[in-house]
Amino acid sequence: MTSDPTPSTAAVPSTDDEWRARLTPEQYDVLRRKGTERPFTGEYVHTKDDGTYVCAGCGAELFSSDTKFESGSGWPSFTDPMNTENVELHRDLSHLMIRTEVTCRRCGSHLGHVFDDGPGPGGKRYCINSCALQLDRRSDEG
Ligand code: FE
């Protein structure tokens, strides 16, 4: 590995106990147990503030507010990841559906799923649990 794409982030927990200590119970269920928060309950569902959404598990930069859109799904939705290097996609056959799971490459946490009905040129809709994200609001110094 030549460089860490997320150099300013916290160390990644190595044990389940460390994860439980770092996360809220809801975050633990979503991030480490691939749970799903109830729609329209998350902190960032309707947020329009500028900034960078980082991983709630490790701080890796995941999504820019520039790509966030109102999907009506009840979860924060984005057309693209901020850096494709920072997310991983996996085929998910659970719950009698064929979906593509999105995880954080750095810490392996479950983030949500990506669907092919997005509004942008790429046609993607990254449907991400709000509690898996933390918004670092952007200052004007840019
Ligand atoms: Fe992470």
PDB file of C-alpha atoms and ligand atoms in Angstrom:
ATOM      1  CA  MET A   1       0.000   0.000   0.000  1.00  0.00           C
ATOM      2  CA  THR A   2       1.534   3.291  -1.066  1.00  0.00           C
ATOM      3  CA  SER A   3      -0.657   5.770   0.725  1.00  0.00           C
ATOM      4  CA  ASP A   4      -3.556   5.837   3.121  1.00  0.00           C
ATOM      5  CA  PRO A   5      -6.504   7.639   1.482  1.00  0.00           C
ATOM      6  CA  THR A   6      -7.804   8.607   4.901  1.00  0.00           C
ATOM      7  CA  PRO A   7      -4.751   9.627   6.919  1.00  0.00           C
ATOM      8  CA  SER A   8      -6.525  11.762   9.500  1.00  0.00           C
ATOM      9  CA  THR A   9      -8.875   9.098  10.789  1.00  0.00           C
ATOM     10  CA  ALA A  10      -8.980   7.129  13.988  1.00  0.00           C
ATOM     11  CA  ALA A  11      -7.542   3.662  14.325  1.00  0.00           C
ATOM     12  CA  VAL A  12      -9.874   0.872  13.256  1.00  0.00           C
ATOM     13  CA  PRO A  13     -11.111  -1.321  16.137  1.00  0.00           C
ATOM     14  CA  SER A  14      -9.852  -4.877  15.991  1.00  0.00           C
ATOM     15  CA  THR A  15     -12.284  -6.547  18.362  1.00  0.00           C
ATOM     16  CA  ASP A  16     -16.017  -6.707  18.778  1.00  0.00           C
ATOM     17  CA  ASP A  17     -15.729  -5.170  22.238  1.00  0.00           C
ATOM     18  CA  GLU A  18     -13.879  -2.187  20.804  1.00  0.00           C
ATOM     19  CA  TRP A  19     -16.606  -1.726  18.228  1.00  0.00           C
ATOM     20  CA  ARG A  20     -19.298  -1.850  20.901  1.00  0.00           C
ATOM     21  CA  ALA A  21     -17.425   0.752  22.907  1.00  0.00           C
ATOM     22  CA  ARG A  22     -17.077   3.097  19.941  1.00  0.00           C
ATOM     23  CA  LEU A  23     -20.589   2.881  18.508  1.00  0.00           C
ATOM     24  CA  THR A  24     -24.088   3.445  19.796  1.00  0.00           C
ATOM     25  CA  PRO A  25     -26.229   0.285  19.924  1.00  0.00           C
ATOM     26  CA  GLU A  26     -28.052   1.389  16.763  1.00  0.00           C
ATOM     27  CA  GLN A  27     -24.789   2.079  14.956  1.00  0.00           C
ATOM     28  CA  TYR A  28     -23.407  -1.258  16.073  1.00  0.00           C
ATOM     29  CA  ASP A  29     -26.454  -3.055  14.689  1.00  0.00           C
ATOM     30  CA  VAL A  30     -26.161  -1.297  11.324  1.00  0.00           C
ATOM     31  CA  LEU A  31     -22.414  -1.074  10.866  1.00  0.00           C
ATOM     32  CA  ARG A  32     -21.318  -4.386  12.363  1.00  0.00           C
ATOM     33  CA  ARG A  33     -24.475  -6.503  11.956  1.00  0.00           C
ATOM     34  CA  LYS A  34     -25.680  -5.169   8.601  1.00  0.00           C
ATOM     35  CA  GLY A  35     -28.864  -3.838  10.112  1.00  0.00           C
ATOM     36  CA  THR A  36     -31.059  -1.136   8.612  1.00  0.00           C
ATOM     37  CA  GLU A  37     -32.294   1.914  10.472  1.00  0.00           C
ATOM     38  CA  ARG A  38     -35.978   2.656  10.173  1.00  0.00           C
ATOM     39  CA  PRO A  39     -36.682   4.987   7.221  1.00  0.00           C
ATOM     40  CA  PHE A  40     -37.189   8.701   7.915  1.00  0.00           C
ATOM     41  CA  THR A  41     -35.613   8.376  11.366  1.00  0.00           C
ATOM     42  CA  GLY A  42     -31.992   9.208  10.607  1.00  0.00           C
ATOM     43  CA  GLU A  43     -30.282  12.470  11.427  1.00  0.00           C
ATOM     44  CA  TYR A  44     -29.250  13.217   7.829  1.00  0.00           C
ATOM     45  CA  VAL A  45     -32.299  12.129   5.816  1.00  0.00           C
ATOM     46  CA  HIS A  46     -33.203  15.685   4.826  1.00  0.00           C
ATOM     47  CA  THR A  47     -29.901  17.438   5.531  1.00  0.00           C
ATOM     48  CA  LYS A  48     -28.783  19.853   2.818  1.00  0.00           C
ATOM     49  CA  ASP A  49     -25.726  21.306   4.547  1.00  0.00           C
ATOM     50  CA  ASP A  50     -22.451  21.360   2.646  1.00  0.00           C
ATOM     51  CA  GLY A  51     -19.733  19.055   3.784  1.00  0.00           C
ATOM     52  CA  THR A  52     -18.219  15.625   3.709  1.00  0.00           C
ATOM     53  CA  TYR A  53     -19.979  12.543   5.036  1.00  0.00           C
ATOM     54  CA  VAL A  54     -17.400  10.368   6.718  1.00  0.00           C
ATOM     55  CA  CYS A  55     -17.716   6.833   8.051  1.00  0.00           C
ATOM     56  CA  ALA A  56     -19.192   6.763  11.556  1.00  0.00           C
ATOM     57  CA  GLY A  57     -17.003   3.756  12.238  1.00  0.00           C
ATOM     58  CA  CYS A  58     -13.590   5.043  11.192  1.00  0.00           C
ATOM     59  CA  GLY A  59     -13.778   8.543   9.738  1.00  0.00           C
ATOM     60  CA  ALA A  60     -12.995   7.609   6.127  1.00  0.00           C
ATOM     61  CA  GLU A  61     -14.361  10.140   3.636  1.00  0.00           C
ATOM     62  CA  LEU A  62     -17.310   8.482   1.918  1.00  0.00           C
ATOM     63  CA  PHE A  63     -19.755  10.915   0.314  1.00  0.00           C
ATOM     64  CA  SER A  64     -19.862  14.605  -0.575  1.00  0.00           C
ATOM     65  CA  SER A  65     -22.954  16.695   0.076  1.00  0.00           C
ATOM     66  CA  ASP A  66     -22.631  17.737  -3.588  1.00  0.00           C
ATOM     67  CA  THR A  67     -23.944  14.327  -4.654  1.00  0.00           C
ATOM     68  CA  LYS A  68     -26.745  14.066  -2.075  1.00  0.00           C
ATOM     69  CA  PHE A  69     -30.305  14.146  -3.365  1.00  0.00           C
ATOM     70  CA  GLU A  70     -33.860  13.689  -2.119  1.00  0.00           C
ATOM     71  CA  SER A  71     -34.822  10.140  -3.044  1.00  0.00           C
ATOM     72  CA  GLY A  72     -37.966   9.895  -0.957  1.00  0.00           C
ATOM     73  CA  SER A  73     -36.716   6.591   0.413  1.00  0.00           C
ATOM     74  CA  GLY A  74     -36.223   7.798   3.955  1.00  0.00           C
ATOM     75  CA  TRP A  75     -32.454   7.316   3.892  1.00  0.00           C
ATOM     76  CA  PRO A  76     -29.694   9.670   2.832  1.00  0.00           C
ATOM     77  CA  SER A  77     -29.095   9.111  -0.873  1.00  0.00           C
ATOM     78  CA  PHE A  78     -26.126   9.933  -3.073  1.00  0.00           C
ATOM     79  CA  THR A  79     -25.366   9.566  -6.771  1.00  0.00           C
ATOM     80  CA  ASP A  80     -21.685   8.709  -6.286  1.00  0.00           C
ATOM     81  CA  PRO A  81     -19.157   7.928  -3.593  1.00  0.00           C
ATOM     82  CA  MET A  82     -16.651  10.688  -2.922  1.00  0.00           C
ATOM     83  CA  ASN A  83     -13.796   8.338  -3.683  1.00  0.00           C
ATOM     84  CA  THR A  84     -14.445   4.915  -5.144  1.00  0.00           C
ATOM     85  CA  GLU A  85     -11.330   3.708  -3.338  1.00  0.00           C
ATOM     86  CA  ASN A  86     -13.046   4.213  -0.004  1.00  0.00           C
ATOM     87  CA  VAL A  87     -16.069   1.986  -0.551  1.00  0.00           C
ATOM     88  CA  GLU A  88     -16.469  -1.668  -1.459  1.00  0.00           C
ATOM     89  CA  LEU A  89     -19.426  -3.263  -3.226  1.00  0.00           C
ATOM     90  CA  HIS A  90     -20.644  -6.774  -2.518  1.00  0.00           C
ATOM     91  CA  ARG A  91     -23.432  -8.906  -3.908  1.00  0.00           C
ATOM     92  CA  ASP A  92     -26.056  -9.336  -1.185  1.00  0.00           C
ATOM     93  CA  LEU A  93     -28.596 -12.130  -1.552  1.00  0.00           C
ATOM     94  CA  SER A  94     -30.191 -11.726   1.881  1.00  0.00           C
ATOM     95  CA  HIS A  95     -33.882 -11.064   2.538  1.00  0.00           C
ATOM     96  CA  LEU A  96     -34.938 -12.737  -0.746  1.00  0.00           C
ATOM     97  CA  MET A  97     -33.521  -9.888  -2.802  1.00  0.00           C
ATOM     98  CA  ILE A  98     -30.565  -9.393  -5.070  1.00  0.00           C
ATOM     99  CA  ARG A  99     -28.887  -6.215  -3.949  1.00  0.00           C
ATOM    100  CA  THR A 100     -25.465  -4.643  -3.902  1.00  0.00           C
ATOM    101  CA  GLU A 101     -24.191  -3.933  -0.438  1.00  0.00           C
ATOM    102  CA  VAL A 102     -21.926  -0.930   0.200  1.00  0.00           C
ATOM    103  CA  THR A 103     -19.250  -1.186   2.879  1.00  0.00           C
ATOM    104  CA  CYS A 104     -16.446   1.059   4.072  1.00  0.00           C
ATOM    105  CA  ARG A 105     -13.215  -0.257   2.657  1.00  0.00           C
ATOM    106  CA  ARG A 106     -11.142   0.987   5.560  1.00  0.00           C
ATOM    107  CA  CYS A 107     -13.055  -0.541   8.464  1.00  0.00           C
ATOM    108  CA  GLY A 108     -15.373  -3.008   6.752  1.00  0.00           C
ATOM    109  CA  SER A 109     -18.515  -1.508   8.228  1.00  0.00           C
ATOM    110  CA  HIS A 110     -21.845  -1.962   6.479  1.00  0.00           C
ATOM    111  CA  LEU A 111     -23.146   1.336   5.103  1.00  0.00           C
ATOM    112  CA  GLY A 112     -26.194   0.510   2.952  1.00  0.00           C
ATOM    113  CA  HIS A 113     -26.920  -0.544  -0.618  1.00  0.00           C
ATOM    114  CA  VAL A 114     -26.559   0.873  -4.117  1.00  0.00           C
ATOM    115  CA  PHE A 115     -29.349   0.689  -6.676  1.00  0.00           C
ATOM    116  CA  ASP A 116     -29.547   1.405 -10.406  1.00  0.00           C
ATOM    117  CA  ASP A 117     -32.404   3.918 -10.282  1.00  0.00           C
ATOM    118  CA  GLY A 118     -30.444   7.057  -9.447  1.00  0.00           C
ATOM    119  CA  PRO A 119     -31.039  10.433 -11.113  1.00  0.00           C
ATOM    120  CA  GLY A 120     -27.489  11.275 -12.196  1.00  0.00           C
ATOM    121  CA  PRO A 121     -25.629  10.390 -15.401  1.00  0.00           C
ATOM    122  CA  GLY A 122     -24.241   7.292 -13.684  1.00  0.00           C
ATOM    123  CA  GLY A 123     -27.742   6.153 -12.758  1.00  0.00           C
ATOM    124  CA  LYS A 124     -26.733   5.092  -9.267  1.00  0.00           C
ATOM    125  CA  ARG A 125     -28.524   5.623  -5.974  1.00  0.00           C
ATOM    126  CA  TYR A 126     -26.368   4.993  -2.940  1.00  0.00           C
ATOM    127  CA  CYS A 127     -28.910   4.409  -0.184  1.00  0.00           C
ATOM    128  CA  ILE A 128     -26.975   4.835   3.042  1.00  0.00           C
ATOM    129  CA  ASN A 129     -27.992   4.507   6.668  1.00  0.00           C
ATOM    130  CA  SER A 130     -27.814   7.892   8.354  1.00  0.00           C
ATOM    131  CA  CYS A 131     -26.263   6.447  11.498  1.00  0.00           C
ATOM    132  CA  ALA A 132     -23.385   5.038   9.449  1.00  0.00           C
ATOM    133  CA  LEU A 133     -22.381   8.577   8.524  1.00  0.00           C
ATOM    134  CA  GLN A 134     -21.066  11.656  10.231  1.00  0.00           C
ATOM    135  CA  LEU A 135     -21.267  14.993   8.446  1.00  0.00           C
ATOM    136  CA  ASP A 136     -18.167  17.146   8.627  1.00  0.00           C
ATOM    137  CA  ARG A 137     -19.649  20.499   7.722  1.00  0.00           C
ATOM    138  CA  ARG A 138     -17.631  22.451   5.227  1.00  0.00           C
ATOM    139  CA  SER A 139     -16.067  25.783   6.085  1.00  0.00           C
ATOM    140  CA  ASP A 140     -15.560  28.478   3.477  1.00  0.00           C
ATOM    141  CA  GLU A 141     -11.803  28.151   3.464  1.00  0.00           C
ATOM    142  CA  GLY A 142     -12.471  25.216   1.192  1.00  0.00           C
TER     143      GLY A 142
HETATM  144 FE    FE B   1     -15.154   2.985   8.042  1.00  0.00          FE
END
